[in-house]
């Protein structure tokens, strides 16, 4: 197996599209082929070798792609990712993990908007794999998610998990408005009480689930301690579309955060 490391040479262009990068294809390429691989920017195509120092190791247990440097201007990292691991050592831009179906992506920083969501005219977002963001994420995370896991160690923006069909999303910090609009199934887990629309979600009740023991051993969400897990409430929705998704929230303050406003 190969580990490919892209170490940033200098400051990136203001906008760079990385959606053409496929780890499952790159592990078959030579260092020279990777250096010649082109990405689109606003000023036109740019070769990987002009932006990054490329190194390849073969003594790893699984395919891995490492981005060493701040990738904030880079969109589409991990688009359609399906095997192995992508490790981003700092912030990333929009559409990280869009339409991924397997493998794992780890962001040791913040992520932009549309985390794990569809790109363009696609109607399915993340359908498998695991996305871990150690910092915060922007708006529209988990839109049209069908399977997989997203774990966010900080805050998340507006419209989390809209039209979610299945999967699990955990958020340790605060969450913006319009949570789980159109949610059909799946599970949202919050470390802090979110603002929920009482017309769309049932009254919270104490959570009793066989999965709590498994969750307490989840290394992707260290904030889900046994004490937190055994003090959660659960409500269900989106009731306006007969949805049966579950929202796990801290019992403390849950009632006071429910609102009739259109959130």
Tab-separated table of N, CA, C and O in Angstrom, residues 2 11 15 58 78 80 85 111 141 158 200 260 262:
chain	number	residue	atom	x	y	z
A	2	UNK	N	0.325	2.362	-0.480
A	2	UNK	CA	1.100	3.593	-0.618
A	2	UNK	C	0.531	4.713	0.239
A	2	UNK	O	-0.691	4.827	0.413
A	11	UNK	N	2.054	29.576	-1.052
A	11	UNK	CA	0.638	29.922	-0.915
A	11	UNK	C	-0.153	29.466	-2.138
A	11	UNK	O	0.274	29.604	-3.283
A	15	UNK	N	-8.505	29.978	-5.433
A	15	UNK	CA	-9.513	28.930	-5.603
A	15	UNK	C	-8.892	27.769	-6.372
A	15	UNK	O	-8.287	27.965	-7.424
A	58	UNK	N	5.734	3.259	0.635
A	58	UNK	CA	5.028	2.005	0.374
A	58	UNK	C	4.937	1.101	1.592
A	58	UNK	O	4.469	-0.030	1.493
A	78	UNK	N	-11.534	14.873	-1.404
A	78	UNK	CA	-12.247	13.647	-1.034
A	78	UNK	C	-13.546	13.436	-1.770
A	78	UNK	O	-14.363	12.602	-1.352
A	80	UNK	N	-16.096	11.784	-3.911
A	80	UNK	CA	-16.308	10.384	-4.281
A	80	UNK	C	-15.237	9.458	-3.694
A	80	UNK	O	-14.938	8.404	-4.245
A	85	UNK	N	-7.538	6.298	3.462
A	85	UNK	CA	-7.689	7.473	4.323
A	85	UNK	C	-7.099	8.708	3.664
A	85	UNK	O	-6.018	8.661	3.072
A	111	UNK	N	-13.536	22.869	8.416
A	111	UNK	CA	-14.003	22.576	7.060
A	111	UNK	C	-14.963	23.667	6.616
A	111	UNK	O	-15.638	24.298	7.444
A	141	UNK	N	-23.857	21.069	5.999
A	141	UNK	CA	-23.171	19.794	6.219
A	141	UNK	C	-24.188	18.652	6.224
A	141	UNK	O	-25.287	18.773	6.761
A	158	UNK	N	-25.436	26.643	9.438
A	158	UNK	CA	-26.868	26.499	9.182
A	158	UNK	C	-27.178	25.256	8.349
A	158	UNK	O	-26.332	24.723	7.658
A	200	UNK	N	-41.819	20.248	14.140
A	200	UNK	CA	-41.208	19.209	13.308
A	200	UNK	C	-40.613	18.053	14.105
A	200	UNK	O	-40.307	17.014	13.536
A	260	UNK	N	-41.001	27.418	18.487
A	260	UNK	CA	-41.966	27.320	17.397
A	260	UNK	C	-41.543	28.082	16.168
A	260	UNK	O	-42.210	28.071	15.149
A	262	UNK	N	-39.401	29.014	12.773
A	262	UNK	CA	-39.039	28.158	11.639
A	262	UNK	C	-37.528	27.995	11.582
A	262	UNK	O	-36.843	28.665	10.838
